[in-house]
Short mmCIF file of C-alpha atoms and ligand atoms in Angstrom, two decimals:
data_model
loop_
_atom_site.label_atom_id
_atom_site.label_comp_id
_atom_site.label_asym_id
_atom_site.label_seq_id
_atom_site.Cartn_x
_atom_site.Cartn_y
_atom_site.Cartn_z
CA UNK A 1 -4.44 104.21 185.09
CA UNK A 2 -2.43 104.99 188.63
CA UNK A 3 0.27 103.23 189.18
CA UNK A 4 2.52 103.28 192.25
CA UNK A 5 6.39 102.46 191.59
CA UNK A 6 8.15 101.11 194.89
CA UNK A 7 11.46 100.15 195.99
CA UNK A 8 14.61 101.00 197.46
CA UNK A 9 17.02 103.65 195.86
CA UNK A 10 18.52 102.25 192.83
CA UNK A 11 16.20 99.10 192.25
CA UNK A 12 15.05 101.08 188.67
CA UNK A 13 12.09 103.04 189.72
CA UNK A 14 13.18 105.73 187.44
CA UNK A 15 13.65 103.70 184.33
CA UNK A 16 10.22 101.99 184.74
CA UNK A 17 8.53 104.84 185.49
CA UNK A 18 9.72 106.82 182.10
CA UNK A 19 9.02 104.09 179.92
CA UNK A 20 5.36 103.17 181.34
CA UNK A 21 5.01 107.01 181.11
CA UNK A 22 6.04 107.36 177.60
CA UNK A 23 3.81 104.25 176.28
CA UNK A 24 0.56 104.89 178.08
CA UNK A 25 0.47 108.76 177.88
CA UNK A 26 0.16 109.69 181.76
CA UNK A 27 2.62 111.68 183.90
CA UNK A 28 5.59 110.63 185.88
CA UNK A 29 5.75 111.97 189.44
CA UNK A 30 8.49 111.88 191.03
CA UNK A 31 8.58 113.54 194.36
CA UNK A 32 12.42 113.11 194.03
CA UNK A 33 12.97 115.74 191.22
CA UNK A 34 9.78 117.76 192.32
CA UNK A 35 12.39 118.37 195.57
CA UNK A 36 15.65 118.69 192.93
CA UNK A 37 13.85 121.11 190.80
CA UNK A 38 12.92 123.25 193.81
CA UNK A 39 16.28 122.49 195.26
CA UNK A 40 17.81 124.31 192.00
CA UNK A 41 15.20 127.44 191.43
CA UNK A 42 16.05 127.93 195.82
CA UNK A 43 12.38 127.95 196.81
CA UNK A 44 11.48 127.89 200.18
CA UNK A 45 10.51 124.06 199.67
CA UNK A 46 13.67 123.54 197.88
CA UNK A 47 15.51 124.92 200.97
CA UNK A 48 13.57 122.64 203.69
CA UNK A 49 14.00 119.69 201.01
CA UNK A 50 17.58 119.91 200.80
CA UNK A 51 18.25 119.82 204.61
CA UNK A 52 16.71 116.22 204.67
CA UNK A 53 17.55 114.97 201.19
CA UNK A 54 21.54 116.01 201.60
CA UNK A 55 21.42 113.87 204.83
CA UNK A 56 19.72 110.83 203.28
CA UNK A 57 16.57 111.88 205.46
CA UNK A 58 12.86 111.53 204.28
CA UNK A 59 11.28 115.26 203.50
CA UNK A 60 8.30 115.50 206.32
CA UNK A 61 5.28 113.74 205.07
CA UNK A 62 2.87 116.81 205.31
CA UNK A 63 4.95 118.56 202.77
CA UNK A 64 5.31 115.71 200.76
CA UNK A 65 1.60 114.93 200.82
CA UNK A 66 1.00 118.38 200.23
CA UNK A 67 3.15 118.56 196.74
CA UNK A 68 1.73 115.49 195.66
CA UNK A 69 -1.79 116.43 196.11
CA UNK A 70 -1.81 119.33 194.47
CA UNK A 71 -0.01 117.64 191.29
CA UNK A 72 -2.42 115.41 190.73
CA UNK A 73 -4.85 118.14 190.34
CA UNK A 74 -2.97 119.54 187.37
CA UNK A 75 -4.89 119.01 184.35
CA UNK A 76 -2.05 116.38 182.76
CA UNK A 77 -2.44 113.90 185.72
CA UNK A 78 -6.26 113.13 184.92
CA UNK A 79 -6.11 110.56 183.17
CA UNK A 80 -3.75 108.82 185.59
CA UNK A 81 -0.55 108.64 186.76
CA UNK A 82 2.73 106.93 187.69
CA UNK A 83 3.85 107.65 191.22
CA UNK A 84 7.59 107.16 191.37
CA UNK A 85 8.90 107.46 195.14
CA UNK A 86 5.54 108.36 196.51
CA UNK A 87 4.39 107.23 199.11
CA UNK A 88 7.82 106.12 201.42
CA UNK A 89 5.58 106.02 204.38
CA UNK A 90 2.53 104.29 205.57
CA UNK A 91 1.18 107.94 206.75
CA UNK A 92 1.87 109.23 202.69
CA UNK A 93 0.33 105.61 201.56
CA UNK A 94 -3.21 106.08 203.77
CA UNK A 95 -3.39 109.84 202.90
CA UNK A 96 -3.00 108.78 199.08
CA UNK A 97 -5.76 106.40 199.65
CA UNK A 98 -8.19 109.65 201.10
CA UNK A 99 -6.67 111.59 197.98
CA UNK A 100 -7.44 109.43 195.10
CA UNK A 101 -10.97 108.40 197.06
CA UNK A 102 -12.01 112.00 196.62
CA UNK A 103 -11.06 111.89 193.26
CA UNK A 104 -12.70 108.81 192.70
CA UNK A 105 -10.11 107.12 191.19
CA UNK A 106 -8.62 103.56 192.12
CA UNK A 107 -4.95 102.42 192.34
CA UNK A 108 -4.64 99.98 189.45
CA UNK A 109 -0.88 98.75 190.35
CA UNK A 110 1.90 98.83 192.83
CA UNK A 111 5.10 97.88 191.09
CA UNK A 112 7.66 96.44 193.69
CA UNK A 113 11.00 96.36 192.19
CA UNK A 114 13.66 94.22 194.20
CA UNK A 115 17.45 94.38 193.76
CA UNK A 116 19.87 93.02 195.96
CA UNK A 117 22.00 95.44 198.05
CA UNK A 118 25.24 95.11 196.88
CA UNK A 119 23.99 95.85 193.61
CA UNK A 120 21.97 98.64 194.62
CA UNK A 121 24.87 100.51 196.54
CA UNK A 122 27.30 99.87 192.86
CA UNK A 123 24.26 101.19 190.45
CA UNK A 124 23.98 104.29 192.61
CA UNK A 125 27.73 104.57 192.76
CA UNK A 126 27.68 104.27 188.92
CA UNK A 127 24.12 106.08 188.27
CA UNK A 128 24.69 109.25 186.19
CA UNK A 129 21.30 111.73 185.67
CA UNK A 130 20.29 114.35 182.83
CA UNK A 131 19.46 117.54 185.39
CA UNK A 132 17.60 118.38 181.88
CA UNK A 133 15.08 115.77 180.62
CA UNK A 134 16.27 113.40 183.73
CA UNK A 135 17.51 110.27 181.51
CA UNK A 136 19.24 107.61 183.78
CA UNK A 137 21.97 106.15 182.86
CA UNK A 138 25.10 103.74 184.53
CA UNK A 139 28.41 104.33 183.43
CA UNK A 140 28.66 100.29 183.70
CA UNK A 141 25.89 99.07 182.77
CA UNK A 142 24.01 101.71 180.27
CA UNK A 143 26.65 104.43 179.53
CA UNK A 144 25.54 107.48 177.45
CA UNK A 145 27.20 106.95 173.63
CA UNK A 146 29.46 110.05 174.29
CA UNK A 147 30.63 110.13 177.43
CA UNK A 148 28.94 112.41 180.07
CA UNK A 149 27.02 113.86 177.47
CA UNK A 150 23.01 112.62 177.38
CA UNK A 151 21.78 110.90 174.58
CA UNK A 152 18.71 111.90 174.29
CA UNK A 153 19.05 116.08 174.69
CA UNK A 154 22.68 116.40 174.67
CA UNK A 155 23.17 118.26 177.95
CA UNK A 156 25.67 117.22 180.96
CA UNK A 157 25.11 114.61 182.88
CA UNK A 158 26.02 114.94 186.39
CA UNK A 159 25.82 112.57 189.69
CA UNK A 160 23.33 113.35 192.16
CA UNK A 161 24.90 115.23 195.21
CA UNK A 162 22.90 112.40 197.49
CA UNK A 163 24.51 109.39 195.45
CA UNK A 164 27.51 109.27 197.79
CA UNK A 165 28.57 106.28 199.86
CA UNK A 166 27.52 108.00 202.86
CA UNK A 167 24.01 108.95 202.43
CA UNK A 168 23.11 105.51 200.65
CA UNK A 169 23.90 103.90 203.57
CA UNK A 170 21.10 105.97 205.25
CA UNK A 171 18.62 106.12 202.43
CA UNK A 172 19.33 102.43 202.55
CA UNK A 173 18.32 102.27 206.20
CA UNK A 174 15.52 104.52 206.12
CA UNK A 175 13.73 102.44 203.19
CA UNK A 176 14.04 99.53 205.15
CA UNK A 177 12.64 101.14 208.23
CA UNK A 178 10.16 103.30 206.83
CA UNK A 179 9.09 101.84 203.47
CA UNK A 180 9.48 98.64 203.01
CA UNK A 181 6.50 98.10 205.40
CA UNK A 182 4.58 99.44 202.35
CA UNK A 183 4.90 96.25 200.62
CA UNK A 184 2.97 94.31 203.24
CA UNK A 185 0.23 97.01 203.33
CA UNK A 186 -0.50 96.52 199.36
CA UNK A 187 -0.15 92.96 199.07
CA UNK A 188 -2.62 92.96 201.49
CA UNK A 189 -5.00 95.25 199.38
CA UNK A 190 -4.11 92.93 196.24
CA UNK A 191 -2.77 95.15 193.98
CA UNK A 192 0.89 94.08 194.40
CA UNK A 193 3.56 93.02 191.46
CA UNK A 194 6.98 92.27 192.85
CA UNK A 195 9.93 91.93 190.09
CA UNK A 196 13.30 91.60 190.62
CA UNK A 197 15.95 94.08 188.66
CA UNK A 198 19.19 92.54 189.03
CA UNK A 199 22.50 92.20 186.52
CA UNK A 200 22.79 88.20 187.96
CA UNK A 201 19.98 87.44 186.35
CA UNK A 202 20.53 90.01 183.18
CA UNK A 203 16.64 91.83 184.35
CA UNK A 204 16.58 95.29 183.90
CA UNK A 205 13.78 97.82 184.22
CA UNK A 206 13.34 98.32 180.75
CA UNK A 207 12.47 94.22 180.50
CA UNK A 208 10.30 95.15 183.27
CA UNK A 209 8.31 97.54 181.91
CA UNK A 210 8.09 96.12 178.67
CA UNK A 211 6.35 93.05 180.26
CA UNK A 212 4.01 95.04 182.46
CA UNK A 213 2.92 96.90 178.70
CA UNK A 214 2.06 93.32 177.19
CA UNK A 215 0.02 92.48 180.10
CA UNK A 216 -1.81 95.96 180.85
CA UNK A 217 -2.28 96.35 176.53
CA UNK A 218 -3.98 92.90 176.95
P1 AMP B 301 14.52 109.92 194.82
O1 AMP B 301 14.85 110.77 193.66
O2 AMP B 301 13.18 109.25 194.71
O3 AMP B 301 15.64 108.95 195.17
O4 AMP B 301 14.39 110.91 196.07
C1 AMP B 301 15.50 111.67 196.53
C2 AMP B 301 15.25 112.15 197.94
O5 AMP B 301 14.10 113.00 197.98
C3 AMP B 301 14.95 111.05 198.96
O6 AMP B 301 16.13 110.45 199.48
C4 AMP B 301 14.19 111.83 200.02
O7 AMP B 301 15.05 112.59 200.81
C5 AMP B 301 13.36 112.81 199.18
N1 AMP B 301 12.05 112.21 198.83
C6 AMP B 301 11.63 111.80 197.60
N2 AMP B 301 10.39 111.29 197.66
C7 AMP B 301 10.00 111.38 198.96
C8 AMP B 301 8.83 110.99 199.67
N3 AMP B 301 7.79 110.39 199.06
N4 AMP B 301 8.79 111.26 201.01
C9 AMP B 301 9.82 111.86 201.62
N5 AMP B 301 10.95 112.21 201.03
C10 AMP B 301 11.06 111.98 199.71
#
């Protein structure tokens, strides 16, 4: 099963991802903390990564295309996988078409989550991660049952150094810009499932990834 998560920062790709993850038995990827790990052990990637990621910028798509492809070669991602903020760009979505071609494997869904943006910009504002097992949570919305401390492994949670008011605005931008066209570009292939995440109408990721279990466990 391959599944593509999209959306804007925020919208829940994270939670979704994790849950589908745990329940069907294939990998997460998330480029994101691919780039944070390297960002911490100060690779040579992690270096380049962090001069676009601290300014809200996209990482160049060769490089990005690059760490993806080779990930899905690793034994774990054979039976499938969940792409979560892969591909941004319509260059990264037609190279991941070549990719999985030559592994003769099909997209099964693209997962479209939709939030809107004043509620993005507060559940970024509010989003705390595990740098450990990299649990979400929302200090709000989901806290952790003892403060700052994660639930599920007990190490510190911290906020991501890009979750500031300032780069939002220009990851905000940039998704608009450079990603959003993606939507078009699958609902035109037909493999397209929009859902909205939003506290107004009390849908969160985890309802959203319960529902897509029921229907792909069909
Ligand atoms: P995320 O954890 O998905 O919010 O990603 C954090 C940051 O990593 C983004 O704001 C980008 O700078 C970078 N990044 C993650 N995925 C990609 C991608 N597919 N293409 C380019 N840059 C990416």
């Amino acid at each position: 099963m391959m599944i593509i998560m999209l959306g804007a920062p925020g919208t829940g790709k994270g939670t979704v991802a994790s849950i589908l993850s745990e329940k069907m038995g294939i990998p997460q990827i998330s480029t994101g903390d691919i780039f944070r790990k390297h960002i911490k052990e100060n690779t040579e990637l992690g270096i380049l990564a962090e001069s676009y990621i601290s300014k809200g910028q996209l990482v160049p798509d060769e490089v990005t295309i690059d760490l993806v492809k080779s990930r899905l070669e690793e034994p774990d991602a054979q039976k499938g996988a969940i792409l979560d903020g892969f591909p941004r760009t319509v260059k990264q979505a037609e190279d991941l078409e070549r990719i999985l071609k030559e592994k003769q494997t099909k997209l099964d869904i693209v997962i479209n989550l939709t939030t809107p943006e004043d509620e993005i910009i507060e559940r970024i504002e509010n989003r705390r991660v595990c740098p450990n097992c990299k649990a979400n949570y929302n200090v709000k919305l989901s806290p952790p049952q003892r403060e700052g401390i994660c639930d599920k492994c007990g190490h510190e949670l911290v906020k991501r150094k890009d979750d500031n008011a300032e780069t939002i605005k220009s990851r905000l931008e940039i998704y608009f810009k450079q990603t959003s066209p993606l939507v078009d570009f699958y609902n035109k292939k037909g493999n397209l499932r929009t859902e909205e995440v939003s506290e107004r109408i009390n849908r969160f990721g985890k309802d959203v990834a319960e529902e897509i279990i029921k229907d792909v466990l069909k």
